PDB file of C-alpha atoms in Angstrom:
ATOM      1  CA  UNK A   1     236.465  81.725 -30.797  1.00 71.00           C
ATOM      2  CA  UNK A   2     235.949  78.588 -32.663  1.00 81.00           C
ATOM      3  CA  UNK A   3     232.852  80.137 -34.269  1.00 92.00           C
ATOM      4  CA  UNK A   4     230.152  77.506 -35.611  1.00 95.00           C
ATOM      5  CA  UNK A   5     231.188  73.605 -35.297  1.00 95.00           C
ATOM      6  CA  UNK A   6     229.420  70.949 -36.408  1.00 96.00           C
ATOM      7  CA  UNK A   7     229.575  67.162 -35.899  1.00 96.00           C
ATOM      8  CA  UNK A   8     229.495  64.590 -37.590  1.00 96.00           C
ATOM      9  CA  UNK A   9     231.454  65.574 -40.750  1.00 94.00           C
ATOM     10  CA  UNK A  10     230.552  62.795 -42.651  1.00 95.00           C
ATOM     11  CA  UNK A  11     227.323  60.058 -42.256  1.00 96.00           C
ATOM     12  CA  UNK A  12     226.261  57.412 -44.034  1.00 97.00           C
ATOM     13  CA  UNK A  13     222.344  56.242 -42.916  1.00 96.00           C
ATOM     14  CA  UNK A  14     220.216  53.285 -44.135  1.00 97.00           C
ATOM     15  CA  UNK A  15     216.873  54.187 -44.242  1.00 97.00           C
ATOM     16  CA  UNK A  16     214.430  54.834 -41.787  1.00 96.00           C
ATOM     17  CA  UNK A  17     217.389  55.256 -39.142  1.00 97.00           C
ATOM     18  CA  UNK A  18     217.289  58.529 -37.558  1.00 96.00           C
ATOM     19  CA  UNK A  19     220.709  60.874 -36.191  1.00 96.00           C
ATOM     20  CA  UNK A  20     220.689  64.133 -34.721  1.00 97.00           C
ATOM     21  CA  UNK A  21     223.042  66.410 -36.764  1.00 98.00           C
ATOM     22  CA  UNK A  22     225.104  68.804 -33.727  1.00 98.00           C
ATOM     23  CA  UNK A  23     225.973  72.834 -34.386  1.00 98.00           C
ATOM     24  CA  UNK A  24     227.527  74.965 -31.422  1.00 98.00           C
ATOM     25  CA  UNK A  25     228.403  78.594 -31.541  1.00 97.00           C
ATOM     26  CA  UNK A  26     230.453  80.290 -28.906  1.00 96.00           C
ATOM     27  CA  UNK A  27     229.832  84.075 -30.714  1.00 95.00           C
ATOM     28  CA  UNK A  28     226.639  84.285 -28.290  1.00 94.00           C
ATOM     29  CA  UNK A  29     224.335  84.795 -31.189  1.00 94.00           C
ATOM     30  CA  UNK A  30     220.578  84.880 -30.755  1.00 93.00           C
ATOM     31  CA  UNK A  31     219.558  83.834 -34.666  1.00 92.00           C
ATOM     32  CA  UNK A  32     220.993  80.202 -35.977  1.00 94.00           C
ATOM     33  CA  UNK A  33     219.566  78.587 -39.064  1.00 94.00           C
ATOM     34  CA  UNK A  34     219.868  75.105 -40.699  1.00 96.00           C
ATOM     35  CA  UNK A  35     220.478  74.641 -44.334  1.00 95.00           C
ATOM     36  CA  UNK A  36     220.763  72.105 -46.618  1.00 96.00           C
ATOM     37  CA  UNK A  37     222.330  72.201 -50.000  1.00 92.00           C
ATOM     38  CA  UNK A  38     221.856  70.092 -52.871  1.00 90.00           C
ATOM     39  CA  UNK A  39     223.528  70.354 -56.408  1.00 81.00           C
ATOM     40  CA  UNK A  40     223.111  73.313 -58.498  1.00 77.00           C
ATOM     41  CA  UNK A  41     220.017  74.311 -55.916  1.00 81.00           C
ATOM     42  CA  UNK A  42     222.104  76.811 -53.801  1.00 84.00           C
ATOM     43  CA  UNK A  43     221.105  76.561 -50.072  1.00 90.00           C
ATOM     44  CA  UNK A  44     217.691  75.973 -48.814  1.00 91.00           C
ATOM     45  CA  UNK A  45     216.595  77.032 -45.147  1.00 91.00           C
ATOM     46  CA  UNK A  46     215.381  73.828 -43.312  1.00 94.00           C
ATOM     47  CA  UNK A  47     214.699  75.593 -39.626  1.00 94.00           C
ATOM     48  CA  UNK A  48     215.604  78.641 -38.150  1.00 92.00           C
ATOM     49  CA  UNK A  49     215.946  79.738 -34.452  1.00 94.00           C
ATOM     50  CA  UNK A  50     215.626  83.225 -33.018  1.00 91.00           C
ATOM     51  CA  UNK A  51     216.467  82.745 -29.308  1.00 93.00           C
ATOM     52  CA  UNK A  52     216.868  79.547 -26.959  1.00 94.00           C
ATOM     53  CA  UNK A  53     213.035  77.909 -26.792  1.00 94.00           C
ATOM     54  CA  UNK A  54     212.350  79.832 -29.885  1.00 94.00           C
ATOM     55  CA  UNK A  55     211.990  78.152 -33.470  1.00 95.00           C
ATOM     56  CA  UNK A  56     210.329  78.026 -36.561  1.00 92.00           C
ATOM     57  CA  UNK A  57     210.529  76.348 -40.113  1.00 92.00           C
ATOM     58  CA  UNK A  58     211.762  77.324 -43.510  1.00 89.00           C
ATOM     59  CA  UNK A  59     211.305  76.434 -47.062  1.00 87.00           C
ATOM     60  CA  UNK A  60     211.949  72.796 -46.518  1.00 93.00           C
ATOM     61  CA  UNK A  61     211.298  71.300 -43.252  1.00 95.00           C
ATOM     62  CA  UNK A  62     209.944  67.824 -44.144  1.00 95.00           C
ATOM     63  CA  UNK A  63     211.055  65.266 -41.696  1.00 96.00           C
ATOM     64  CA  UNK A  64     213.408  67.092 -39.657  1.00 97.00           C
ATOM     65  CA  UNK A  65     213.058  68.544 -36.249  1.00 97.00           C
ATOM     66  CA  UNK A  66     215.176  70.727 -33.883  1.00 97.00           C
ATOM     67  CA  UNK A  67     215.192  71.962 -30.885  1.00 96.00           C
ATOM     68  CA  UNK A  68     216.898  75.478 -28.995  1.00 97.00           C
ATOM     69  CA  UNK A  69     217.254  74.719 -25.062  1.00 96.00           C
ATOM     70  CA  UNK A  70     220.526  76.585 -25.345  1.00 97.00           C
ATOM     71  CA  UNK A  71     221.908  79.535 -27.122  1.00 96.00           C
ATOM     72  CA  UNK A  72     224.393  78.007 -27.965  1.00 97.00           C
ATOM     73  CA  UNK A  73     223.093  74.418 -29.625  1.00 98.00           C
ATOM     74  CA  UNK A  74     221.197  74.039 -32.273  1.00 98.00           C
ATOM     75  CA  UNK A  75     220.861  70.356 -33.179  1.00 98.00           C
ATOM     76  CA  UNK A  76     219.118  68.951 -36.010  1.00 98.00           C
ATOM     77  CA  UNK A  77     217.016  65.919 -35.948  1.00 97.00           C
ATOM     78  CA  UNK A  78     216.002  63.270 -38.637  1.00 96.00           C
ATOM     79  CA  UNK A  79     213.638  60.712 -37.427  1.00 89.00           C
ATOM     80  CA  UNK A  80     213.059  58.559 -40.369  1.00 94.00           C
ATOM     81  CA  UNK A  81     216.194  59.084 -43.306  1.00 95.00           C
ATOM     82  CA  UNK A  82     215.088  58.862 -46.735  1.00 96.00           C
ATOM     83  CA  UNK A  83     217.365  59.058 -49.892  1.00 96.00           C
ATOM     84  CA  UNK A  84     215.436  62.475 -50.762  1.00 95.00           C
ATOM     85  CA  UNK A  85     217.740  63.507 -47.587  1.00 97.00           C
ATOM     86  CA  UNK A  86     220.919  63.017 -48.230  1.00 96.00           C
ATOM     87  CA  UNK A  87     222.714  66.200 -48.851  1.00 96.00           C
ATOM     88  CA  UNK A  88     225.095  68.663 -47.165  1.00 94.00           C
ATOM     89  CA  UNK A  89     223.805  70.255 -44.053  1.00 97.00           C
ATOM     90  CA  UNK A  90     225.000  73.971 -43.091  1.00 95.00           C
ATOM     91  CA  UNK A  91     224.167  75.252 -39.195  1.00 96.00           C
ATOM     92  CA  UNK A  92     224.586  79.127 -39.741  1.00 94.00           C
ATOM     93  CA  UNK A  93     224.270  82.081 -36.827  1.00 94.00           C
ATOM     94  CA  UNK A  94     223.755  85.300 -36.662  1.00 90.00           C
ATOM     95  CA  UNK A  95     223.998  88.114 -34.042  1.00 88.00           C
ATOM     96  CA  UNK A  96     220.326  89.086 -33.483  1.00 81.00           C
ATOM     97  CA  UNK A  97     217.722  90.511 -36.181  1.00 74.00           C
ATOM     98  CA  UNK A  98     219.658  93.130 -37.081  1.00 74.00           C
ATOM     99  CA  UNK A  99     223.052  92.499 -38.116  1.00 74.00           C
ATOM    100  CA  UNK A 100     222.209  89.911 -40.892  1.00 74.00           C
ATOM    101  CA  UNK A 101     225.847  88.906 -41.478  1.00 80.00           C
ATOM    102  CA  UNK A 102     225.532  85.314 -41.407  1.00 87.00           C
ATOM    103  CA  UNK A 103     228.694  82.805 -40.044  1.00 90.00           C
ATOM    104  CA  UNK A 104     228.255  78.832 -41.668  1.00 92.00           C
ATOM    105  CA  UNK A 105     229.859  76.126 -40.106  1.00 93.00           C
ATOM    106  CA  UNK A 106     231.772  73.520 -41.977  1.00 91.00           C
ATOM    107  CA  UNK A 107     229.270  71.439 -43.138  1.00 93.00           C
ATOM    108  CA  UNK A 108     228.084  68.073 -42.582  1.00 95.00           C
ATOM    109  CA  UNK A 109     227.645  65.863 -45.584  1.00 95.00           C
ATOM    110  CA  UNK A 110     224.895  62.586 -45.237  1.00 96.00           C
ATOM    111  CA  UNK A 111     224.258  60.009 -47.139  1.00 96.00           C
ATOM    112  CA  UNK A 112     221.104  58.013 -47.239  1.00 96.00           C
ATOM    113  CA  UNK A 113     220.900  55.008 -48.753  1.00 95.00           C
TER     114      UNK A 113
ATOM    115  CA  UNK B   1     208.688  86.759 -51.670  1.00 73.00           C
ATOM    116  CA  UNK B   2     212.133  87.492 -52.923  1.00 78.00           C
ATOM    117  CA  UNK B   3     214.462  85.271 -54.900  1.00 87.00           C
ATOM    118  CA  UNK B   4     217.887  85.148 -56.490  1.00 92.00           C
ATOM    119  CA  UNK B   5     218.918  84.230 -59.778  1.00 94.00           C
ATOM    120  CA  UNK B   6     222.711  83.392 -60.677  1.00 96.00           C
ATOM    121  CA  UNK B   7     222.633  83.294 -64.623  1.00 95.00           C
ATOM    122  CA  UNK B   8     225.744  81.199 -65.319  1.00 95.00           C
ATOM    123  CA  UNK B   9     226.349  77.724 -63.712  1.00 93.00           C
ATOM    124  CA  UNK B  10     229.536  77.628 -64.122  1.00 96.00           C
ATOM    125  CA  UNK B  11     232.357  79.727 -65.616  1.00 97.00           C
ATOM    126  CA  UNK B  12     236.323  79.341 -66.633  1.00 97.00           C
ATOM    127  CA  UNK B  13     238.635  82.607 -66.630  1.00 97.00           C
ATOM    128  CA  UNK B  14     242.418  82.556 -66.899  1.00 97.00           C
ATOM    129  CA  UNK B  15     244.480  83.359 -64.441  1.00 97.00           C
ATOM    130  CA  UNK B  16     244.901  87.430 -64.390  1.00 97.00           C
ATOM    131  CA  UNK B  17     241.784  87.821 -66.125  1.00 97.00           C
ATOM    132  CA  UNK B  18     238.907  90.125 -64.988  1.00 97.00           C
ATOM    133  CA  UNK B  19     236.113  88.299 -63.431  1.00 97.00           C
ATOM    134  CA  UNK B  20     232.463  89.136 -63.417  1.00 97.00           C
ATOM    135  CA  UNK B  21     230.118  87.139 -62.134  1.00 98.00           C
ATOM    136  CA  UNK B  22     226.262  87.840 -62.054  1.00 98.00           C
ATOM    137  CA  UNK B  23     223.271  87.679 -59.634  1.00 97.00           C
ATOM    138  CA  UNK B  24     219.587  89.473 -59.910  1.00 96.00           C
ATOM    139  CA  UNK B  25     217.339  89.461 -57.433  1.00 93.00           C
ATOM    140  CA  UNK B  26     213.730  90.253 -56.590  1.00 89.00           C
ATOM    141  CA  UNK B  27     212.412  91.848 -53.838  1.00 82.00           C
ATOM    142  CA  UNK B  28     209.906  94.445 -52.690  1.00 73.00           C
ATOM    143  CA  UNK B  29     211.684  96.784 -50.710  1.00 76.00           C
ATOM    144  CA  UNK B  30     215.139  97.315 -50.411  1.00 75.00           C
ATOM    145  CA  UNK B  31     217.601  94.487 -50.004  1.00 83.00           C
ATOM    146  CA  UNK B  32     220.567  93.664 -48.287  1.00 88.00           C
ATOM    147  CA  UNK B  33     222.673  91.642 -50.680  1.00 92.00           C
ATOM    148  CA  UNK B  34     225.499  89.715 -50.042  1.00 93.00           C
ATOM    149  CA  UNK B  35     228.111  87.387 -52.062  1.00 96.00           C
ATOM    150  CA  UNK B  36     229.360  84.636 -50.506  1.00 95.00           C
ATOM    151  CA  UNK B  37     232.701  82.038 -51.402  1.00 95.00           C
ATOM    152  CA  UNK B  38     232.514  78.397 -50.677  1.00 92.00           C
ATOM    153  CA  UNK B  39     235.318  76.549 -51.372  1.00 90.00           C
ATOM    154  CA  UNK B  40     235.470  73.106 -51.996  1.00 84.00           C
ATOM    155  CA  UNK B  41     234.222  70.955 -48.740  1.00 80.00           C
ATOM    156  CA  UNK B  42     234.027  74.147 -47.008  1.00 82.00           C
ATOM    157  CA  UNK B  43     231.230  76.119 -45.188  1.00 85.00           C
ATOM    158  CA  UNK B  44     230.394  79.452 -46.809  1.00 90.00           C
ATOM    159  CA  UNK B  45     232.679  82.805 -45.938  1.00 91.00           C
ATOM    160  CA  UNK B  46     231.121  85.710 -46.535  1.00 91.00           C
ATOM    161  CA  UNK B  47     232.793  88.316 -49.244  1.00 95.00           C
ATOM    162  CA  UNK B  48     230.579  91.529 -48.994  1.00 94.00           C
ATOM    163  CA  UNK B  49     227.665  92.926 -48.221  1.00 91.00           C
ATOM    164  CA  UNK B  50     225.436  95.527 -49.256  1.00 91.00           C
ATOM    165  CA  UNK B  51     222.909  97.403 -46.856  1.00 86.00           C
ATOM    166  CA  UNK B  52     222.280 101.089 -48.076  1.00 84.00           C
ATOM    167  CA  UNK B  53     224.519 104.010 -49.348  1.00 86.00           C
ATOM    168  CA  UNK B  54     227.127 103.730 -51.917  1.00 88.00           C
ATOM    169  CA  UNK B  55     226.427 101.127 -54.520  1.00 91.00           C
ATOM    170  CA  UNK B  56     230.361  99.964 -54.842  1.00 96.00           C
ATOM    171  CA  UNK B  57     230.774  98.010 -51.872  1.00 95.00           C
ATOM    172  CA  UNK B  58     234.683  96.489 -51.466  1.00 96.00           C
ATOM    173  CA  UNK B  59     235.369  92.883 -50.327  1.00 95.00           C
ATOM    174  CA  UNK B  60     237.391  90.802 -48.832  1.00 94.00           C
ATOM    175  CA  UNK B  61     239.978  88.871 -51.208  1.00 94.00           C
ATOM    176  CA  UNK B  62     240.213  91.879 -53.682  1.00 96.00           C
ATOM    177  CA  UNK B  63     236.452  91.842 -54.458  1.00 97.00           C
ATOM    178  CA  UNK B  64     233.774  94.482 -55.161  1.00 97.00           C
ATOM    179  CA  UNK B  65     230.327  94.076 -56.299  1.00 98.00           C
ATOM    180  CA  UNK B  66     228.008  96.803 -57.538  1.00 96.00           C
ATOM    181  CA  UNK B  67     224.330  97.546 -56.411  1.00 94.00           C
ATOM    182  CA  UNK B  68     221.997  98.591 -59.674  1.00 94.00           C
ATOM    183  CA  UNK B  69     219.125  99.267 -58.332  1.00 91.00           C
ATOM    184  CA  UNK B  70     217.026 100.007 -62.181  1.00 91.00           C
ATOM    185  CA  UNK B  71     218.605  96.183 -62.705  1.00 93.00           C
ATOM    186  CA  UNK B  72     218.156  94.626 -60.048  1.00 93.00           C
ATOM    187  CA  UNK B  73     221.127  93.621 -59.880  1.00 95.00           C
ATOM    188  CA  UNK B  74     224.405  92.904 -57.450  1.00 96.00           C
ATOM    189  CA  UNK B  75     227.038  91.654 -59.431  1.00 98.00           C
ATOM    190  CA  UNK B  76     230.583  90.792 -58.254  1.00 98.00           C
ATOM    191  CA  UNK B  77     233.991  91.798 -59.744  1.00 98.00           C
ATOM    192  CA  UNK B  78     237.139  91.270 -59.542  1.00 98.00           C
ATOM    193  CA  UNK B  79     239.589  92.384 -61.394  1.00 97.00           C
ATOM    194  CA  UNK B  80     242.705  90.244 -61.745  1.00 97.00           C
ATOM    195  CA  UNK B  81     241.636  86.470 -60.565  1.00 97.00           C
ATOM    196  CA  UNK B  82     243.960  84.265 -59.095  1.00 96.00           C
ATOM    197  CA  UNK B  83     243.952  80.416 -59.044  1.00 95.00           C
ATOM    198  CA  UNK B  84     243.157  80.398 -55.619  1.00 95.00           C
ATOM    199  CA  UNK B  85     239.408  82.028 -56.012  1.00 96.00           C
ATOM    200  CA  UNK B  86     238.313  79.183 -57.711  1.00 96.00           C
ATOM    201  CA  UNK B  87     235.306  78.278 -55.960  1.00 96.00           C
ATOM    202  CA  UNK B  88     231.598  78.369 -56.115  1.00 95.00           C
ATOM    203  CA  UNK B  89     229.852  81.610 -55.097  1.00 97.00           C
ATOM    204  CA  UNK B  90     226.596  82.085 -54.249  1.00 95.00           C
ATOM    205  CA  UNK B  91     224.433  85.739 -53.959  1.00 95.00           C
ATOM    206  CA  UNK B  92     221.682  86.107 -51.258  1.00 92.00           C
ATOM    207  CA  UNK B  93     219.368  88.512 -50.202  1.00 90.00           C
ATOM    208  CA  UNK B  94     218.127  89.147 -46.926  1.00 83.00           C
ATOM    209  CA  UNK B  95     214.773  90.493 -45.727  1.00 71.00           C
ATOM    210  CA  UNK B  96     212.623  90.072 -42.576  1.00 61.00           C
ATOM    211  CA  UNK B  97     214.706  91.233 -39.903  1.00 56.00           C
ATOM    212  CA  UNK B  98     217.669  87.873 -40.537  1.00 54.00           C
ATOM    213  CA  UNK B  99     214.622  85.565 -40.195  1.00 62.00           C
ATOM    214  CA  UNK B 100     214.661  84.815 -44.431  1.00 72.00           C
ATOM    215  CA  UNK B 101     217.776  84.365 -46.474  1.00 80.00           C
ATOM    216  CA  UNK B 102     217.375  83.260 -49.780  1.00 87.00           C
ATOM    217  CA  UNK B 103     220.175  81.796 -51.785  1.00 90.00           C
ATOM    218  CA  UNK B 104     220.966  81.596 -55.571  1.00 92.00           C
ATOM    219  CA  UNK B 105     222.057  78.106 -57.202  1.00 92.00           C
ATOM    220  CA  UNK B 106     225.547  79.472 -56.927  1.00 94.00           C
ATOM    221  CA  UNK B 107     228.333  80.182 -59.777  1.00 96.00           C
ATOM    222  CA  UNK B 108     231.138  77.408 -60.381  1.00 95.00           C
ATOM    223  CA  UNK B 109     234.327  79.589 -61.204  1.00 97.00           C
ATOM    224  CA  UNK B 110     237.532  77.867 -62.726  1.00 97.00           C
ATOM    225  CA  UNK B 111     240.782  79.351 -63.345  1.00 97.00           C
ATOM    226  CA  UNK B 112     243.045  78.321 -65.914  1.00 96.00           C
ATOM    227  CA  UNK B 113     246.870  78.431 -65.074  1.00 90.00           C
TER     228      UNK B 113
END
């Protein structure tokens, strides 16, 4: 199993561009979640998804979007990048609502500027 | 709504040393707890966890953390570091079924040769 991936790695934006950040898992988990983390702010929960066609926003979903036509996909969408985004984004998954034990993907770190 | 607090930013231990590194939480009911490692341009692993019955709960990596429930409090031990579990880790709690984690801001730990 390859567990969670996520593409790009690395982006640099201008703003008012928009990407879609990618996260697969091949684990066949129902739950995935999108994260960002900034600086000495530990991770904060952007979107979460609790089955394909099934989601619903966290602490901070400001100008992002995502969508869950798979169960395996979970992409992340910005439509118009700001500086206030740029940060490292984690996709996370987990089994279904009761196993809690969540798996992170390597990260994707954007720039803004 | 619960939330995590990681007193120290950032702390230095010598190689060998005993490590101890704090998180409190608040929640209403009971929590599951975990402790996670994220090393440097790395997604998160997770270390331990903590659902219900015996407070000591052993890691991965030589780890253990302690539930105190009177303290609210889930702190992680170790007790001879090595210069490869210098990292940041972060403590989160769980609650609403894996719909809501919440992070801390995360612990900085350097090891000195």
């Amino acid at each position: 199993n390859a567990g969670v991936t996520q593409t790009p790695k690395f982006r640099i934006l201008k703003i008012g561009q928009s990407m879609t950040l990618q996260c697969t898992q091949d684990m066949n988990h129902n739950y995935m979640y999108w994260y960002r983390q900034d600086p000495g702010m530990g991770l904060k929960l952007i979107y979460y998804s609790v089955g394909a066609g099934i989601t619903d926003k966290g602490e901070v979903p400001n100008g992002y979007n995502v969508s869950r036509s798979t169960t395996e996909d979970f992409p992340l969408r910005l439509e118009l990048a700001a500086p206030s985004q740029t940060s490292v984004y984690f996709c996370a998954s987990t089994r279904d609502r009761y196993s809690y034990e969540q798996y992170f993907g390597p990260g994707t770190r954007l720039t803004v500027t | 709504a619960q939330s995590v607090t990681q007193p120290d930013i950032h702390i230095t231990v010598s190689e060998g040393a005993s490590l101890e590194l704090r998180c409190n939480y608040s929640y209403g009911a009971t929590p599951y707890l975990f402790w996670y490692v994220q090393s440097p341009g790395q997604g998160l692993q997770l270390l331990l966890k903590y659902f219900s019955g015996d407070t000591l709960v052993q890691g991965i990596k030589g780890f253990e953390a302690e539930f105190k429930r009177s303290q609210s409090s889930f702190n992680l031990r170790k007790p001879s570091v090595h210069w490869s579990d210098a990292a940041e880790y972060f403590c989160a709690v769980g609650a609403n079924y894996g719909q809501n984690f919440v992070f801390g801001p995360g612990t900085r730990l350097s090891v000195l040769p």
